[in-house]
Coordinates of C-alpha atoms in Angstrom, one line a residue:
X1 CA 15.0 82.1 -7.8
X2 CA 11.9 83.8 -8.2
X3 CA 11.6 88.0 -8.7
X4 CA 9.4 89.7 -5.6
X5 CA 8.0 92.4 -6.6
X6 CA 5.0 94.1 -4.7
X7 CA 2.3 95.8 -6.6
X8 CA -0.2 98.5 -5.3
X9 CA -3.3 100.5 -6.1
X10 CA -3.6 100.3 -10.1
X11 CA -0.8 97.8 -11.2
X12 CA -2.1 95.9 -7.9
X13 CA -5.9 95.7 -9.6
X14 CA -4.6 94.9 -13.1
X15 CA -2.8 91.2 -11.7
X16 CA -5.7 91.0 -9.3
X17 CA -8.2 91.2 -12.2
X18 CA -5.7 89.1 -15.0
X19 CA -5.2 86.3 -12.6
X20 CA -8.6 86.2 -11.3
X21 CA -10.0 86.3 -14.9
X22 CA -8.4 84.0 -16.0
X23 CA -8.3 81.3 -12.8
X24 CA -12.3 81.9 -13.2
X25 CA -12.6 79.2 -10.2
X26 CA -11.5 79.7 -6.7
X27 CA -11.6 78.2 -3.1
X28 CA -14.2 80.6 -1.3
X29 CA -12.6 80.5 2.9
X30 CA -15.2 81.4 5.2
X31 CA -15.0 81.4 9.3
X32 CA -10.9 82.7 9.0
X33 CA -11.2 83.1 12.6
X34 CA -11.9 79.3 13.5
X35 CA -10.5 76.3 12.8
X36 CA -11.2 74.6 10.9
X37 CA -12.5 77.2 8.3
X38 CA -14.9 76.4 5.6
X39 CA -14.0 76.5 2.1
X40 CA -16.0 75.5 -1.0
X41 CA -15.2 76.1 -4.3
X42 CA -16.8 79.0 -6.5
X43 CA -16.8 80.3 -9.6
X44 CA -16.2 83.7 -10.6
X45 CA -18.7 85.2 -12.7
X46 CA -17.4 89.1 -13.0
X47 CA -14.3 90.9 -12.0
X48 CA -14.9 94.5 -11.7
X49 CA -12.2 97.6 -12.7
X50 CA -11.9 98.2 -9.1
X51 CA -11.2 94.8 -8.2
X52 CA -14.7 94.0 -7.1
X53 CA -15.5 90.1 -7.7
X54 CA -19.1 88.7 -8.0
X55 CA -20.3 85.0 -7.5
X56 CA -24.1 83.7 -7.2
X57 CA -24.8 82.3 -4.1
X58 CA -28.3 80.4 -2.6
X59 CA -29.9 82.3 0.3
X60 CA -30.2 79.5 2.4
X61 CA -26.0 78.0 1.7
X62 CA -24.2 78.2 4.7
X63 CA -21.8 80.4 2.6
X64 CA -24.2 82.8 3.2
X65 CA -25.1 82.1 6.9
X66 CA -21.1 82.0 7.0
X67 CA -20.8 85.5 5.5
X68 CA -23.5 86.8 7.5
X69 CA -22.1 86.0 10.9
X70 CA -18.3 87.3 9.5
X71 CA -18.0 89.0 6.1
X72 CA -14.1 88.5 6.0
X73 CA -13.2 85.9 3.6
X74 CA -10.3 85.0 1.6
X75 CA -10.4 83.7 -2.0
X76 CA -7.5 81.3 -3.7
X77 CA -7.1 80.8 -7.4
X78 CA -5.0 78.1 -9.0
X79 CA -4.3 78.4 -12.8
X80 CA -2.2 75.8 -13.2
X81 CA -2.3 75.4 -17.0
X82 CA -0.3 79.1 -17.1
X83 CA 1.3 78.7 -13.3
X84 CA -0.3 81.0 -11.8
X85 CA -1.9 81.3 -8.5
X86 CA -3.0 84.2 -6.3
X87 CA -4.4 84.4 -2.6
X88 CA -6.8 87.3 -2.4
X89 CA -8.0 88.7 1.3
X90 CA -11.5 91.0 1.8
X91 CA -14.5 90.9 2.8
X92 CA -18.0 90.2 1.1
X93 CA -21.4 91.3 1.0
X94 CA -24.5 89.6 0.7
X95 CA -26.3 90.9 -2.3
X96 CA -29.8 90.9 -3.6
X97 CA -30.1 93.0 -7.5
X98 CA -32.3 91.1 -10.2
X99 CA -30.5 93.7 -12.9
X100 CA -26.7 92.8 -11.8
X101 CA -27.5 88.7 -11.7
X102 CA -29.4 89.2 -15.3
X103 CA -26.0 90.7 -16.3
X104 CA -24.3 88.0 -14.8
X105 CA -26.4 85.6 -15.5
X106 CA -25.1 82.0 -17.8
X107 CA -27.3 78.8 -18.7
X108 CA -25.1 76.8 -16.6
X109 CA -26.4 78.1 -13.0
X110 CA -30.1 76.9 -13.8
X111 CA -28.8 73.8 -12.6
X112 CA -28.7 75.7 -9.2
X113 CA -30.9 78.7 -9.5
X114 CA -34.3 76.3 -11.8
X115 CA -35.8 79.4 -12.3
X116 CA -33.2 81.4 -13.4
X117 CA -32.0 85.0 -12.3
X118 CA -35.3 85.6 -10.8
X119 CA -34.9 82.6 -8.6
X120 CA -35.9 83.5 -5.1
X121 CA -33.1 81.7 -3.6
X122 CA -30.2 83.5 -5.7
X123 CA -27.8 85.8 -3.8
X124 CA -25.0 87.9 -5.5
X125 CA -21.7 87.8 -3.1
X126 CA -19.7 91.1 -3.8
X127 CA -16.2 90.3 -3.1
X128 CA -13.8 93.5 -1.8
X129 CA -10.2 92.7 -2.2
X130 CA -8.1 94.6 0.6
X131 CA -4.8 92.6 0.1
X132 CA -3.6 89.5 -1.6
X133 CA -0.3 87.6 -2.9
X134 CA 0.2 86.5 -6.2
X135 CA 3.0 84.0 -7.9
X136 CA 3.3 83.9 -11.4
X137 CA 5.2 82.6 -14.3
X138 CA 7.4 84.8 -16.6
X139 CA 6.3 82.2 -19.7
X140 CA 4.5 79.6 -20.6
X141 CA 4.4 76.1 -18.6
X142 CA 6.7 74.5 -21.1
X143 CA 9.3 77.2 -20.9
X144 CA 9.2 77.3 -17.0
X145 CA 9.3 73.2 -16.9
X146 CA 12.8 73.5 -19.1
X147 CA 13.8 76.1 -16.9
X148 CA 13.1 73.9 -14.0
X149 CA 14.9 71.1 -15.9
X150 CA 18.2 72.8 -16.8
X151 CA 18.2 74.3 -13.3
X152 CA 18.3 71.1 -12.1
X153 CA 20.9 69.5 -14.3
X154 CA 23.1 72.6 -13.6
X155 CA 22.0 72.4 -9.6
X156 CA 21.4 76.1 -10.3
X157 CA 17.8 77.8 -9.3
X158 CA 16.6 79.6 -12.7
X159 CA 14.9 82.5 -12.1
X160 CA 11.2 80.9 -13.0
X161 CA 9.0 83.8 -12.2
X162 CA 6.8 86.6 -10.1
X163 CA 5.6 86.9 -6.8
X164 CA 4.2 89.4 -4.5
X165 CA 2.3 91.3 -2.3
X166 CA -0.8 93.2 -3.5
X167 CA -2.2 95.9 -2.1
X168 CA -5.2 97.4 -4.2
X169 CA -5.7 100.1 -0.8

């Protein structure tokens, strides 16, 4: 049996920002409102103390046309080495700010942006979390799989982990 326990404000931010951090790639959901909505994967390039979660994005992506015509999106990380996963929900901002994508900037997007954070195509996206839901593990993968094993020889459920609401309002 898994332990619910709901975090807010501060402890909310710090498993937003430790699960996001480390998942580093999400599914980016655009168009909540239809169905079916679009969803591309992303990769995070910054979490922010307040929760605040940047991505590059082109211009011309239908992300961006996405974003434009409905800034609420919701984000879903999957670290499976560690068992952890969170669903985030916000909204996000199209941004344009040469000093915050030189920050943010890595060889590895050239391959997208050829001439690098000065590209003309190159968009930040500024992620705002408003609420989310979060399942993690108590201990490592090979702990929680012999957890899952005993439980299943003893047709007992272990308790093998954390879950719960965040709310970072």
């Amino acid at each position: 049996m898994k332990t619910v326990k709901h975090l807010e404000k501060q402890p909310a931010l710090d498993k937003l920002k430790e699960l996001a951090g480390e998942a580093r790639l999400c599914m980016f959901n655009t168009r909540l409102c239809g169905a079916p909505f679009n969803t591309r994967p992303m990769v995070t390039q910054s979490v922010d103390d307040d929760g605040t979660i940047w991505f590059f994005s082109a211009a011309d992506s239908s992300l961006n046309l996405d974003i434009a015509r409905d800034d609420r999106v919701q984000l879903i990380y999957s670290n499976r080495s560690a068992l952890e996963f969170l669903s985030i929900y916000g909204t996000a901002e199209i941004v344009v700010d040469s000093a915050k994508a030189r920050k943010l900037w890595n060889v590895y997007l050239t391959a997208w942006f050829h001439e690098g954070p000065e590209d003309p195509n190159l968009t930040l996206l500024k992620f705002k979390p408003l609420e989310g839901y979060y399942w993690d593990t108590r201990h490592n993968k090979m702990i929680e799989s012999l957890k899952i094993v005993v439980g299943a020889i003893k047709g007992k459920m272990m308790n093998n982990g954390l879950e719960g609401k965040l709310s970072v309002n």
